[in-house]
PDB file of N, CA and C in Angstrom:
ATOM      1  N   ILE A  11      -4.276  20.643 -19.777  1.00  0.00           N
ATOM      2  CA  ILE A  11      -2.836  20.452 -19.886  1.00  0.00           C
ATOM      3  C   ILE A  11      -2.136  21.081 -18.686  1.00  0.00           C
ATOM      4  N   LEU A  12      -2.582  22.271 -18.296  1.00  0.00           N
ATOM      5  CA  LEU A  12      -1.956  22.947 -17.161  1.00  0.00           C
ATOM      6  C   LEU A  12      -2.137  22.169 -15.862  1.00  0.00           C
ATOM      7  N   VAL A  13      -3.286  21.550 -15.677  1.00  0.00           N
ATOM      8  CA  VAL A  13      -3.527  20.751 -14.477  1.00  0.00           C
ATOM      9  C   VAL A  13      -2.588  19.554 -14.465  1.00  0.00           C
ATOM     10  N   GLY A  14      -2.386  18.919 -15.601  1.00  0.00           N
ATOM     11  CA  GLY A  14      -1.472  17.780 -15.705  1.00  0.00           C
ATOM     12  C   GLY A  14      -0.041  18.165 -15.392  1.00  0.00           C
ATOM     13  N   VAL A  15       0.401  19.303 -15.906  1.00  0.00           N
ATOM     14  CA  VAL A  15       1.763  19.784 -15.645  1.00  0.00           C
ATOM     15  C   VAL A  15       1.920  20.138 -14.168  1.00  0.00           C
ATOM     16  N   ALA A  16       0.922  20.770 -13.589  1.00  0.00           N
ATOM     17  CA  ALA A  16       0.987  21.126 -12.168  1.00  0.00           C
ATOM     18  C   ALA A  16       1.013  19.871 -11.298  1.00  0.00           C
ATOM     19  N   PHE A  17       0.198  18.872 -11.631  1.00  0.00           N
ATOM     20  CA  PHE A  17       0.191  17.626 -10.880  1.00  0.00           C
ATOM     21  C   PHE A  17       1.548  16.937 -10.948  1.00  0.00           C
ATOM     22  N   TYR A  18       2.154  16.895 -12.119  1.00  0.00           N
ATOM     23  CA  TYR A  18       3.477  16.272 -12.288  1.00  0.00           C
ATOM     24  C   TYR A  18       4.534  17.007 -11.461  1.00  0.00           C
ATOM     25  N   ALA A  19       4.527  18.326 -11.499  1.00  0.00           N
ATOM     26  CA  ALA A  19       5.516  19.117 -10.762  1.00  0.00           C
ATOM     27  C   ALA A  19       5.365  18.920  -9.254  1.00  0.00           C
ATOM     28  N   ILE A  20       4.150  18.900  -8.770  1.00  0.00           N
ATOM     29  CA  ILE A  20       3.917  18.730  -7.334  1.00  0.00           C
ATOM     30  C   ILE A  20       4.304  17.328  -6.880  1.00  0.00           C
ATOM     31  N   SER A  21       3.940  16.311  -7.646  1.00  0.00           N
ATOM     32  CA  SER A  21       4.279  14.940  -7.247  1.00  0.00           C
ATOM     33  C   SER A  21       5.785  14.706  -7.291  1.00  0.00           C
ATOM     34  N   THR A  22       6.482  15.292  -8.244  1.00  0.00           N
ATOM     35  CA  THR A  22       7.939  15.171  -8.317  1.00  0.00           C
ATOM     36  C   THR A  22       8.593  15.837  -7.118  1.00  0.00           C
ATOM     37  N   LYS A  23       8.129  17.001  -6.751  1.00  0.00           N
ATOM     38  CA  LYS A  23       8.677  17.737  -5.610  1.00  0.00           C
ATOM     39  C   LYS A  23       8.453  16.965  -4.301  1.00  0.00           C
ATOM     40  N   LEU A  24       7.265  16.405  -4.124  1.00  0.00           N
ATOM     41  CA  LEU A  24       6.977  15.636  -2.913  1.00  0.00           C
ATOM     42  C   LEU A  24       7.829  14.369  -2.833  1.00  0.00           C
ATOM     43  N   LYS A  25       8.063  13.725  -3.964  1.00  0.00           N
ATOM     44  CA  LYS A  25       8.891  12.527  -3.990  1.00  0.00           C
ATOM     45  C   LYS A  25      10.338  12.864  -3.625  1.00  0.00           C
ATOM     46  N   GLU A  26      10.838  13.985  -4.133  1.00  0.00           N
ATOM     47  CA  GLU A  26      12.203  14.417  -3.809  1.00  0.00           C
ATOM     48  C   GLU A  26      12.340  14.736  -2.325  1.00  0.00           C
ATOM     49  N   GLU A  27      11.359  15.402  -1.742  1.00  0.00           N
ATOM     50  CA  GLU A  27      11.417  15.739  -0.317  1.00  0.00           C
ATOM     51  C   GLU A  27      11.374  14.485   0.549  1.00  0.00           C
ATOM     52  N   LYS A  28      10.565  13.512   0.157  1.00  0.00           N
ATOM     53  CA  LYS A  28      10.498  12.265   0.898  1.00  0.00           C
ATOM     54  C   LYS A  28      11.846  11.548   0.846  1.00  0.00           C
ATOM     55  N   LEU A  29      12.463  11.497  -0.324  1.00  0.00           N
ATOM     56  CA  LEU A  29      13.765  10.847  -0.454  1.00  0.00           C
ATOM     57  C   LEU A  29      14.860  11.609   0.285  1.00  0.00           C
ATOM     58  N   ARG A  30      14.743  12.909   0.383  1.00  0.00           N
ATOM     59  CA  ARG A  30      15.709  13.703   1.147  1.00  0.00           C
ATOM     60  C   ARG A  30      15.680  13.282   2.624  1.00  0.00           C
ATOM     61  N   GLU A  31      14.485  13.085   3.168  1.00  0.00           N
ATOM     62  CA  GLU A  31      14.345  12.623   4.553  1.00  0.00           C
ATOM     63  C   GLU A  31      14.879  11.208   4.728  1.00  0.00           C
ATOM     64  N   ILE A  32      14.586  10.337   3.778  1.00  0.00           N
ATOM     65  CA  ILE A  32      15.047   8.946   3.848  1.00  0.00           C
ATOM     66  C   ILE A  32      16.573   8.889   3.796  1.00  0.00           C
ATOM     67  N   LEU A  33      17.179   9.636   2.881  1.00  0.00           N
ATOM     68  CA  LEU A  33      18.636   9.632   2.757  1.00  0.00           C
ATOM     69  C   LEU A  33      19.303  10.205   4.000  1.00  0.00           C
ATOM     70  N   ALA A  34      18.660  11.146   4.661  1.00  0.00           N
ATOM     71  CA  ALA A  34      19.216  11.686   5.907  1.00  0.00           C
ATOM     72  C   ALA A  34      19.285  10.601   6.972  1.00  0.00           C
ATOM     73  N   THR A  35      18.281   9.743   7.036  1.00  0.00           N
ATOM     74  CA  THR A  35      18.311   8.659   8.017  1.00  0.00           C
ATOM     75  C   THR A  35      19.315   7.577   7.637  1.00  0.00           C
ATOM     76  N   LEU A  36      19.674   7.499   6.350  1.00  0.00           N
ATOM     77  CA  LEU A  36      20.627   6.489   5.883  1.00  0.00           C
ATOM     78  C   LEU A  36      22.069   7.004   5.847  1.00  0.00           C
ATOM     79  N   GLY A  37      22.303   8.221   6.343  1.00  0.00           N
ATOM     80  CA  GLY A  37      23.666   8.712   6.469  1.00  0.00           C
ATOM     81  C   GLY A  37      24.084   9.774   5.477  1.00  0.00           C
ATOM     82  N   HIS A  38      23.177  10.303   4.696  1.00  0.00           N
ATOM     83  CA  HIS A  38      23.484  11.371   3.743  1.00  0.00           C
ATOM     84  C   HIS A  38      22.631  12.586   4.090  1.00  0.00           C
ATOM     85  N   ALA A  39      23.038  13.308   5.120  1.00  0.00           N
ATOM     86  CA  ALA A  39      22.213  14.401   5.638  1.00  0.00           C
ATOM     87  C   ALA A  39      22.304  15.671   4.796  1.00  0.00           C
ATOM     88  N   ASN A  40      23.458  15.983   4.251  1.00  0.00           N
ATOM     89  CA  ASN A  40      23.673  17.233   3.533  1.00  0.00           C
ATOM     90  C   ASN A  40      23.766  16.941   2.042  1.00  0.00           C
ATOM     91  N   ILE A  41      22.618  16.975   1.349  1.00  0.00           N
ATOM     92  CA  ILE A  41      22.581  16.620  -0.065  1.00  0.00           C
ATOM     93  C   ILE A  41      21.876  17.693  -0.871  1.00  0.00           C
ATOM     94  N   SER A  42      22.100  17.654  -2.173  1.00  0.00           N
ATOM     95  CA  SER A  42      21.403  18.558  -3.084  1.00  0.00           C
ATOM     96  C   SER A  42      21.225  17.861  -4.424  1.00  0.00           C
ATOM     97  N   HIS A  43      20.483  18.478  -5.298  1.00  0.00           N
ATOM     98  CA  HIS A  43      20.268  18.007  -6.672  1.00  0.00           C
ATOM     99  C   HIS A  43      19.814  16.551  -6.731  1.00  0.00           C
ATOM    100  N   ILE A  44      18.722  16.237  -6.079  1.00  0.00           N
ATOM    101  CA  ILE A  44      18.175  14.883  -6.139  1.00  0.00           C
ATOM    102  C   ILE A  44      17.432  14.710  -7.460  1.00  0.00           C
ATOM    103  N   THR A  45      17.769  13.637  -8.160  1.00  0.00           N
ATOM    104  CA  THR A  45      17.068  13.277  -9.382  1.00  0.00           C
ATOM    105  C   THR A  45      16.564  11.854  -9.225  1.00  0.00           C
ATOM    106  N   VAL A  46      15.265  11.677  -9.321  1.00  0.00           N
ATOM    107  CA  VAL A  46      14.670  10.346  -9.248  1.00  0.00           C
ATOM    108  C   VAL A  46      14.436   9.894 -10.685  1.00  0.00           C
ATOM    109  N   PHE A  47      15.152   8.835 -11.085  1.00  0.00           N
ATOM    110  CA  PHE A  47      15.017   8.342 -12.444  1.00  0.00           C
ATOM    111  C   PHE A  47      13.759   7.503 -12.607  1.00  0.00           C
ATOM    112  N   LYS A  48      13.548   6.598 -11.674  1.00  0.00           N
ATOM    113  CA  LYS A  48      12.407   5.701 -11.785  1.00  0.00           C
ATOM    114  C   LYS A  48      12.007   5.177 -10.413  1.00  0.00           C
ATOM    115  N   THR A  49      10.745   4.866 -10.272  1.00  0.00           N
ATOM    116  CA  THR A  49      10.219   4.226  -9.077  1.00  0.00           C
ATOM    117  C   THR A  49       9.638   2.887  -9.512  1.00  0.00           C
ATOM    118  N   HIS A  50      10.133   1.811  -8.926  1.00  0.00           N
ATOM    119  CA  HIS A  50       9.698   0.472  -9.299  1.00  0.00           C
ATOM    120  C   HIS A  50       8.955  -0.177  -8.137  1.00  0.00           C
ATOM    121  N   LYS A  51       7.915  -0.908  -8.436  1.00  0.00           N
ATOM    122  CA  LYS A  51       7.268  -1.770  -7.451  1.00  0.00           C
ATOM    123  C   LYS A  51       7.943  -3.129  -7.562  1.00  0.00           C
ATOM    124  N   VAL A  52       8.475  -3.631  -6.461  1.00  0.00           N
ATOM    125  CA  VAL A  52       9.157  -4.915  -6.452  1.00  0.00           C
ATOM    126  C   VAL A  52       8.452  -5.841  -5.463  1.00  0.00           C
ATOM    127  N   GLU A  53       8.633  -7.151  -5.689  1.00  0.00           N
ATOM    128  CA  GLU A  53       7.964  -8.131  -4.851  1.00  0.00           C
ATOM    129  C   GLU A  53       8.971  -9.145  -4.337  1.00  0.00           C
ATOM    130  N   ASP A  54       8.899  -9.426  -3.049  1.00  0.00           N
ATOM    131  CA  ASP A  54       9.708 -10.476  -2.445  1.00  0.00           C
ATOM    132  C   ASP A  54       9.035 -11.802  -2.813  1.00  0.00           C
ATOM    133  N   MET A  55       9.738 -12.625  -3.573  1.00  0.00           N
ATOM    134  CA  MET A  55       9.152 -13.855  -4.097  1.00  0.00           C
ATOM    135  C   MET A  55       8.820 -14.868  -3.004  1.00  0.00           C
ATOM    136  N   GLU A  56       9.539 -14.834  -1.893  1.00  0.00           N
ATOM    137  CA  GLU A  56       9.299 -15.807  -0.824  1.00  0.00           C
ATOM    138  C   GLU A  56       7.995 -15.546  -0.077  1.00  0.00           C
ATOM    139  N   VAL A  57       7.732 -14.292   0.233  1.00  0.00           N
ATOM    140  CA  VAL A  57       6.545 -13.975   1.036  1.00  0.00           C
ATOM    141  C   VAL A  57       5.447 -13.273   0.233  1.00  0.00           C
ATOM    142  N   LYS A  58       5.707 -13.009  -1.032  1.00  0.00           N
ATOM    143  CA  LYS A  58       4.726 -12.368  -1.923  1.00  0.00           C
ATOM    144  C   LYS A  58       4.249 -11.021  -1.393  1.00  0.00           C
ATOM    145  N   ARG A  59       5.195 -10.238  -0.877  1.00  0.00           N
ATOM    146  CA  ARG A  59       4.894  -8.895  -0.389  1.00  0.00           C
ATOM    147  C   ARG A  59       5.604  -7.884  -1.279  1.00  0.00           C
ATOM    148  N   LYS A  60       5.011  -6.720  -1.440  1.00  0.00           N
ATOM    149  CA  LYS A  60       5.572  -5.706  -2.326  1.00  0.00           C
ATOM    150  C   LYS A  60       6.301  -4.615  -1.565  1.00  0.00           C
ATOM    151  N   GLY A  61       7.291  -4.025  -2.250  1.00  0.00           N
ATOM    152  CA  GLY A  61       8.046  -2.895  -1.746  1.00  0.00           C
ATOM    153  C   GLY A  61       8.274  -1.910  -2.880  1.00  0.00           C
ATOM    154  N   THR A  62       9.022  -0.861  -2.624  1.00  0.00           N
ATOM    155  CA  THR A  62       9.296   0.158  -3.628  1.00  0.00           C
ATOM    156  C   THR A  62      10.799   0.344  -3.763  1.00  0.00           C
ATOM    157  N   LEU A  63      11.276   0.401  -4.994  1.00  0.00           N
ATOM    158  CA  LEU A  63      12.686   0.608  -5.289  1.00  0.00           C
ATOM    159  C   LEU A  63      12.825   1.920  -6.043  1.00  0.00           C
ATOM    160  N   TYR A  64      13.600   2.853  -5.476  1.00  0.00           N
ATOM    161  CA  TYR A  64      13.833   4.152  -6.096  1.00  0.00           C
ATOM    162  C   TYR A  64      15.205   4.150  -6.748  1.00  0.00           C
ATOM    163  N   SER A  65      15.272   4.509  -8.016  1.00  0.00           N
ATOM    164  CA  SER A  65      16.530   4.680  -8.728  1.00  0.00           C
ATOM    165  C   SER A  65      16.813   6.179  -8.752  1.00  0.00           C
ATOM    166  N   LEU A  66      17.968   6.600  -8.191  1.00  0.00           N
ATOM    167  CA  LEU A  66      18.187   8.039  -8.011  1.00  0.00           C
ATOM    168  C   LEU A  66      19.654   8.438  -8.129  1.00  0.00           C
ATOM    169  N   GLU A  67      19.841   9.752  -8.190  1.00  0.00           N
ATOM    170  CA  GLU A  67      21.170  10.367  -8.199  1.00  0.00           C
ATOM    171  C   GLU A  67      21.076  11.641  -7.363  1.00  0.00           C
ATOM    172  N   PHE A  68      22.146  11.922  -6.608  1.00  0.00           N
ATOM    173  CA  PHE A  68      22.177  13.135  -5.802  1.00  0.00           C
ATOM    174  C   PHE A  68      23.622  13.533  -5.560  1.00  0.00           C
ATOM    175  N   THR A  69      23.808  14.746  -5.081  1.00  0.00           N
ATOM    176  CA  THR A  69      25.131  15.250  -4.740  1.00  0.00           C
ATOM    177  C   THR A  69      25.260  15.307  -3.229  1.00  0.00           C
ATOM    178  N   ASP A  70      26.270  14.623  -2.692  1.00  0.00           N
ATOM    179  CA  ASP A  70      26.550  14.650  -1.256  1.00  0.00           C
ATOM    180  C   ASP A  70      27.516  15.806  -1.018  1.00  0.00           C
ATOM    181  N   LEU A  71      27.053  16.842  -0.343  1.00  0.00           N
ATOM    182  CA  LEU A  71      27.855  18.044  -0.152  1.00  0.00           C
ATOM    183  C   LEU A  71      28.982  17.850   0.861  1.00  0.00           C
ATOM    184  N   GLU A  72      28.832  16.918   1.794  1.00  0.00           N
ATOM    185  CA  GLU A  72      29.901  16.668   2.768  1.00  0.00           C
ATOM    186  C   GLU A  72      31.096  15.990   2.117  1.00  0.00           C
ATOM    187  N   GLN A  73      30.838  15.037   1.223  1.00  0.00           N
ATOM    188  CA  GLN A  73      31.914  14.312   0.549  1.00  0.00           C
ATOM    189  C   GLN A  73      32.337  14.980  -0.755  1.00  0.00           C
ATOM    190  N   GLN A  74      31.550  15.941  -1.225  1.00  0.00           N
ATOM    191  CA  GLN A  74      31.771  16.597  -2.508  1.00  0.00           C
ATOM    192  C   GLN A  74      31.811  15.571  -3.640  1.00  0.00           C
ATOM    193  N   LYS A  75      30.843  14.654  -3.631  1.00  0.00           N
ATOM    194  CA  LYS A  75      30.768  13.594  -4.630  1.00  0.00           C
ATOM    195  C   LYS A  75      29.346  13.459  -5.141  1.00  0.00           C
ATOM    196  N   VAL A  76      29.244  12.966  -6.368  1.00  0.00           N
ATOM    197  CA  VAL A  76      27.948  12.643  -6.946  1.00  0.00           C
ATOM    198  C   VAL A  76      27.670  11.173  -6.663  1.00  0.00           C
ATOM    199  N   CYS A  77      26.530  10.896  -6.078  1.00  0.00           N
ATOM    200  CA  CYS A  77      26.160   9.535  -5.692  1.00  0.00           C
ATOM    201  C   CYS A  77      25.004   9.055  -6.560  1.00  0.00           C
ATOM    202  N   ARG A  78      25.070   7.787  -6.901  1.00  0.00           N
ATOM    203  CA  ARG A  78      24.054   7.188  -7.756  1.00  0.00           C
ATOM    204  C   ARG A  78      23.757   5.784  -7.265  1.00  0.00           C
ATOM    205  N   GLY A  79      22.498   5.392  -7.292  1.00  0.00           N
ATOM    206  CA  GLY A  79      22.172   4.046  -6.865  1.00  0.00           C
ATOM    207  C   GLY A  79      20.696   3.861  -6.605  1.00  0.00           C
ATOM    208  N   PHE A  80      20.407   2.980  -5.628  1.00  0.00           N
ATOM    209  CA  PHE A  80      19.050   2.576  -5.342  1.00  0.00           C
ATOM    210  C   PHE A  80      18.746   2.704  -3.852  1.00  0.00           C
ATOM    211  N   VAL A  81      17.494   3.015  -3.556  1.00  0.00           N
ATOM    212  CA  VAL A  81      16.984   2.986  -2.188  1.00  0.00           C
ATOM    213  C   VAL A  81      15.759   2.080  -2.217  1.00  0.00           C
ATOM    214  N   LEU A  82      15.745   1.089  -1.321  1.00  0.00           N
ATOM    215  CA  LEU A  82      14.656   0.117  -1.269  1.00  0.00           C
ATOM    216  C   LEU A  82      13.832   0.334  -0.016  1.00  0.00           C
ATOM    217  N   TYR A  83      12.523   0.441  -0.201  1.00  0.00           N
ATOM    218  CA  TYR A  83      11.574   0.469   0.905  1.00  0.00           C
ATOM    219  C   TYR A  83      10.896  -0.887   0.899  1.00  0.00           C
ATOM    220  N   SER A  84      11.253  -1.735   1.856  1.00  0.00           N
ATOM    221  CA  SER A  84      10.775  -3.112   1.851  1.00  0.00           C
ATOM    222  C   SER A  84       9.394  -3.231   2.477  1.00  0.00           C
ATOM    223  N   TYR A  85       8.816  -4.399   2.333  1.00  0.00           N
ATOM    224  CA  TYR A  85       7.512  -4.668   2.914  1.00  0.00           C
ATOM    225  C   TYR A  85       7.559  -4.655   4.442  1.00  0.00           C
ATOM    226  N   LYS A  86       8.777  -4.746   5.005  1.00  0.00           N
ATOM    227  CA  LYS A  86       8.958  -4.694   6.458  1.00  0.00           C
ATOM    228  C   LYS A  86       8.975  -3.261   6.984  1.00  0.00           C
ATOM    229  N   LYS A  87       8.750  -2.313   6.084  1.00  0.00           N
ATOM    230  CA  LYS A  87       8.764  -0.875   6.392  1.00  0.00           C
ATOM    231  C   LYS A  87      10.153  -0.416   6.833  1.00  0.00           C
ATOM    232  N   GLU A  88      11.183  -0.978   6.176  1.00  0.00           N
ATOM    233  CA  GLU A  88      12.574  -0.618   6.426  1.00  0.00           C
ATOM    234  C   GLU A  88      13.186  -0.089   5.132  1.00  0.00           C
ATOM    235  N   TYR A  89      14.134   0.819   5.302  1.00  0.00           N
ATOM    236  CA  TYR A  89      14.842   1.373   4.154  1.00  0.00           C
ATOM    237  C   TYR A  89      16.251   0.808   4.112  1.00  0.00           C
ATOM    238  N   SER A  90      16.734   0.538   2.904  1.00  0.00           N
ATOM    239  CA  SER A  90      18.120   0.147   2.708  1.00  0.00           C
ATOM    240  C   SER A  90      18.603   0.825   1.430  1.00  0.00           C
ATOM    241  N   LYS A  91      19.921   0.903   1.291  1.00  0.00           N
ATOM    242  CA  LYS A  91      20.451   1.621   0.128  1.00  0.00           C
ATOM    243  C   LYS A  91      21.583   0.817  -0.506  1.00  0.00           C
ATOM    244  N   ASP A  92      21.754   1.053  -1.787  1.00  0.00           N
ATOM    245  CA  ASP A  92      22.884   0.549  -2.549  1.00  0.00           C
ATOM    246  C   ASP A  92      23.338   1.729  -3.387  1.00  0.00           C
ATOM    247  N   VAL A  93      24.198   2.572  -2.805  1.00  0.00           N
ATOM    248  CA  VAL A  93      24.601   3.829  -3.412  1.00  0.00           C
ATOM    249  C   VAL A  93      26.109   3.864  -3.555  1.00  0.00           C
ATOM    250  N   GLU A  94      26.566   4.320  -4.729  1.00  0.00           N
ATOM    251  CA  GLU A  94      28.004   4.476  -4.980  1.00  0.00           C
ATOM    252  C   GLU A  94      28.276   5.956  -5.237  1.00  0.00           C
ATOM    253  N   CYS A  95      29.285   6.498  -4.535  1.00  0.00           N
ATOM    254  CA  CYS A  95      29.639   7.905  -4.669  1.00  0.00           C
ATOM    255  C   CYS A  95      30.983   8.031  -5.358  1.00  0.00           C
ATOM    256  N   LYS A  96      31.048   8.873  -6.365  1.00  0.00           N
ATOM    257  CA  LYS A  96      32.294   9.112  -7.116  1.00  0.00           C
ATOM    258  C   LYS A  96      32.615  10.584  -7.145  1.00  0.00           C
TER     259      LYS A  96
END
């Protein structure tokens, strides 16, 4: 049980750090409290290639707003976002 809990904690932390770097490149450099709700594997129906869609929430410290939305890592190895800050 302890190994399972440790594995979950480490994988969650690594996923958050990766998304922190991705969001910095997408224009949200100063953020905190990243919560990843779900990670989805998605497929482009035209070319039958897979990508990853992250559903997340974070706090943008520069805007003083809570942002929620999606970050897509496409099969083209590009990142895009659909994030709304309130």
